[in-house]
Amino acid sequence: MKLFKRFLKEWGGIILIMTLLVLSRLFLWSNVRVEGHSMDPTLADGEVLFVVKHLPINRFDIVVAHEDDGNKDIVKRVIGMPGDTIRYQNDKLYINDKETDEPYLADYIKRFKEDKLQSTYSGAGFEGDKGTFFRSIAQKAQAFTVDVNYNTNFSFTVPEGEYLLLGDDRLVSSDSRHVGTFKAKDITGEAKFRLWPMNRIGTF
């Protein structure tokens, strides 16, 4: 008994902290690695994000969602809330007929207007076939945000209980335009903080 009490005195606090960390990891937070370029330039390929679970889903949040029947986690931005009518017209977003700014797209839209992102998709990270493919997509697009048929004017009606998710690099992102809206149960958390790389640690 004395040995047990001594053990608890010396190690009890550490054990409690470790237990709380494990439980919080299971139920309250997680981390996810960004794969691909669909969230450029906000988030880059390979970055690791701190994700908080069980938060309310708000418009323009960056969230993690299950795709392919839960076999794949994707990182996208919430554009459409349940019941919304979302319309794009020549790179202008209209939510329930109200024009709404998307400041996180400003940099890439500017580059698109300059040279259709040809120099961007020729830089680091876009070597080989990937860069060639991205440049070809951008070259034939008439706007930065287009639907699957390259229409510059299109709309969605978001079903109740579901969300429309889009990537920030609209030209190369596979998102709700391709796979449809996401149910609330498929959205696992909100990305709140960048953990890696070291030179990019912080909020976004």
Coordinates of C-alpha atoms in Angstrom, one line a residue:
M1 CA 0.0 0.0 0.0
K2 CA 2.8 2.4 0.8
L3 CA 4.5 1.7 -2.5
F4 CA 1.2 2.3 -4.3
K5 CA 0.7 5.6 -2.5
R6 CA 4.2 6.6 -3.3
F7 CA 3.7 5.7 -6.9
L8 CA 0.5 7.8 -7.1
K9 CA 2.3 10.7 -5.4
E10 CA 5.1 10.6 -7.9
W11 CA 3.3 9.6 -11.1
G12 CA -0.4 10.3 -10.5
G13 CA -0.3 13.8 -12.0
I14 CA 1.5 12.7 -15.1
I15 CA -0.9 9.7 -15.6
L16 CA -3.9 12.0 -15.2
I17 CA -2.5 14.5 -17.7
M18 CA -1.8 11.7 -20.2
T19 CA -5.3 10.2 -19.7
L20 CA -6.9 13.6 -20.3
L21 CA -4.8 14.1 -23.4
V22 CA -5.8 10.8 -24.9
L23 CA -9.5 11.3 -24.1
S24 CA -9.4 14.8 -25.5
R25 CA -7.7 13.5 -28.7
L26 CA -10.5 10.9 -29.1
F27 CA -13.4 13.2 -28.5
L28 CA -12.4 16.9 -28.8
W29 CA -9.7 17.4 -31.3
S30 CA -7.6 15.8 -34.0
N31 CA -5.1 16.7 -36.6
V32 CA -5.2 16.4 -40.4
R33 CA -2.7 16.7 -43.2
V34 CA -3.6 18.8 -46.3
E35 CA -3.3 16.7 -49.4
G36 CA -3.1 18.4 -52.8
H37 CA -3.6 22.0 -53.9
S38 CA -7.4 22.5 -53.6
M39 CA -7.0 25.0 -50.7
D40 CA -4.2 27.0 -52.2
P41 CA -3.1 29.6 -51.4
T42 CA -4.8 29.6 -47.9
L43 CA -3.4 26.1 -47.1
A44 CA -0.6 24.3 -48.9
D45 CA -0.1 20.7 -49.7
G46 CA 1.5 18.8 -46.8
E47 CA 0.5 21.3 -44.0
V48 CA -0.7 19.8 -40.8
L49 CA -3.8 21.4 -39.2
F50 CA -5.3 21.3 -35.6
V51 CA -9.0 20.4 -35.9
V52 CA -11.5 21.0 -33.2
K53 CA -14.5 18.7 -33.1
H54 CA -18.2 19.4 -32.2
L55 CA -18.1 23.1 -33.0
P56 CA -21.1 24.8 -34.7
I57 CA -20.7 24.9 -38.5
N58 CA -20.6 28.5 -39.8
R59 CA -20.3 30.0 -43.2
F60 CA -16.7 30.3 -44.5
D61 CA -15.3 28.0 -41.8
I62 CA -12.5 25.7 -43.1
V63 CA -13.7 22.2 -42.1
V64 CA -12.7 18.6 -42.4
A65 CA -15.2 16.3 -44.0
H66 CA -15.5 12.6 -44.8
E67 CA -15.7 11.7 -48.5
D68 CA -15.9 8.4 -50.3
D69 CA -18.1 6.8 -47.6
G70 CA -15.8 7.9 -44.9
N71 CA -12.6 6.5 -46.4
K72 CA -11.0 9.9 -47.1
D73 CA -10.8 13.2 -45.1
I74 CA -10.9 16.4 -47.2
V75 CA -10.3 20.0 -46.2
K76 CA -12.7 22.6 -47.7
R77 CA -14.5 25.8 -47.0
V78 CA -18.2 26.1 -46.1
I79 CA -19.9 28.3 -48.7
G80 CA -23.5 27.1 -48.5
M81 CA -25.6 26.6 -45.4
P82 CA -28.7 24.4 -45.1
G83 CA -31.5 25.9 -47.3
D84 CA -29.3 28.4 -49.1
T85 CA -29.5 29.2 -52.7
I86 CA -25.9 29.7 -53.9
R87 CA -25.2 31.3 -57.2
Y88 CA -22.0 32.3 -59.0
Q89 CA -22.0 34.8 -61.8
N90 CA -18.6 35.6 -63.4
D91 CA -16.7 35.1 -60.1
K92 CA -19.3 36.9 -58.0
L93 CA -20.9 34.9 -55.2
Y94 CA -24.6 35.5 -54.5
I95 CA -26.1 34.0 -51.3
N96 CA -29.9 34.0 -51.4
D97 CA -29.5 36.7 -54.1
K98 CA -27.2 38.9 -52.0
E99 CA -23.8 39.5 -53.4
T100 CA -21.1 38.4 -51.0
D101 CA -17.4 39.0 -50.9
E102 CA -14.8 36.2 -50.9
P103 CA -11.6 37.9 -49.8
Y104 CA -9.7 34.7 -49.5
L105 CA -9.9 34.3 -53.3
A106 CA -8.6 37.7 -54.2
D107 CA -5.0 36.7 -54.8
Y108 CA -5.7 33.8 -57.1
I109 CA -8.4 35.7 -59.0
K110 CA -5.9 38.5 -59.6
R111 CA -3.4 36.0 -60.9
F112 CA -6.1 34.4 -63.1
K113 CA -6.9 37.8 -64.6
E114 CA -3.2 38.4 -65.3
D115 CA -2.2 35.2 -67.0
K116 CA -4.8 32.5 -66.2
L117 CA -2.5 31.3 -63.4
Q118 CA 0.0 30.0 -66.0
S119 CA 3.0 31.3 -64.1
T120 CA 1.6 30.1 -60.7
Y121 CA 1.0 26.6 -62.0
S122 CA 4.6 26.6 -63.4
G123 CA 6.2 27.2 -60.1
A124 CA 7.4 25.0 -57.2
G125 CA 5.0 22.1 -56.4
F126 CA 3.6 22.0 -59.9
E127 CA 6.3 20.2 -61.8
G128 CA 5.7 17.6 -64.5
D129 CA 2.3 16.3 -65.5
K130 CA 0.5 18.0 -62.6
G131 CA 1.5 21.4 -63.6
T132 CA 0.7 20.7 -67.3
F133 CA -2.7 19.5 -66.3
F134 CA -3.4 22.4 -64.0
R135 CA -2.3 24.9 -66.7
S136 CA -4.6 23.3 -69.2
I137 CA -7.6 23.5 -66.9
A138 CA -6.9 27.2 -66.1
Q139 CA -6.3 28.1 -69.8
K140 CA -9.7 27.0 -71.0
A141 CA -11.6 28.4 -68.0
Q142 CA -13.5 31.7 -68.6
A143 CA -13.7 32.5 -64.8
F144 CA -11.9 31.4 -61.7
T145 CA -15.1 29.7 -60.2
V146 CA -16.8 27.5 -62.8
D147 CA -19.0 24.4 -62.5
V148 CA -18.1 20.9 -63.7
N149 CA -19.1 22.0 -67.3
Y150 CA -17.0 25.2 -67.2
N151 CA -20.1 27.4 -66.9
T152 CA -19.4 30.8 -65.4
N153 CA -23.0 31.2 -64.2
F154 CA -24.5 28.4 -62.1
S155 CA -26.4 27.8 -58.9
F156 CA -27.0 25.3 -56.1
T157 CA -29.9 24.8 -53.7
V158 CA -28.5 23.4 -50.5
P159 CA -30.8 20.7 -48.9
E160 CA -31.8 21.1 -45.3
G161 CA -29.2 19.6 -43.0
E162 CA -26.4 19.7 -45.6
Y163 CA -23.6 22.0 -46.5
L164 CA -22.0 23.1 -49.8
L165 CA -18.2 22.9 -49.5
L166 CA -15.7 24.4 -52.0
G167 CA -11.9 24.6 -52.1
D168 CA -10.2 27.9 -52.3
D169 CA -8.4 27.1 -55.6
R170 CA -11.6 26.7 -57.5
L171 CA -10.0 25.6 -60.7
V172 CA -8.4 22.4 -59.4
S173 CA -10.5 21.6 -56.3
S174 CA -12.8 18.5 -56.3
D175 CA -15.6 19.5 -54.0
S176 CA -19.4 19.9 -53.8
R177 CA -19.5 20.8 -57.5
H178 CA -18.4 17.3 -58.3
V179 CA -19.6 15.1 -55.4
G180 CA -22.6 17.1 -54.1
T181 CA -23.4 18.6 -50.7
F182 CA -22.2 17.1 -47.4
K183 CA -24.4 16.1 -44.4
A184 CA -23.6 17.5 -41.0
K185 CA -22.6 14.1 -39.8
D186 CA -19.9 13.9 -42.4
I187 CA -18.2 17.2 -41.2
T188 CA -15.9 16.1 -38.4
G189 CA -14.5 19.4 -37.2
E190 CA -13.2 22.9 -37.9
A191 CA -9.6 23.5 -38.8
K192 CA -8.4 26.2 -36.4
F193 CA -4.6 26.3 -36.4
R194 CA -1.7 25.3 -38.6
L195 CA 0.8 23.1 -36.8
W196 CA 3.3 22.4 -39.6
P197 CA 5.5 23.6 -41.2
M198 CA 7.4 25.5 -38.5
N199 CA 7.7 28.7 -40.6
R200 CA 3.9 28.7 -41.1
I201 CA 2.7 27.9 -37.6
G202 CA -0.4 29.9 -36.6
T203 CA -3.9 30.7 -37.5
F204 CA -5.1 31.3 -41.1

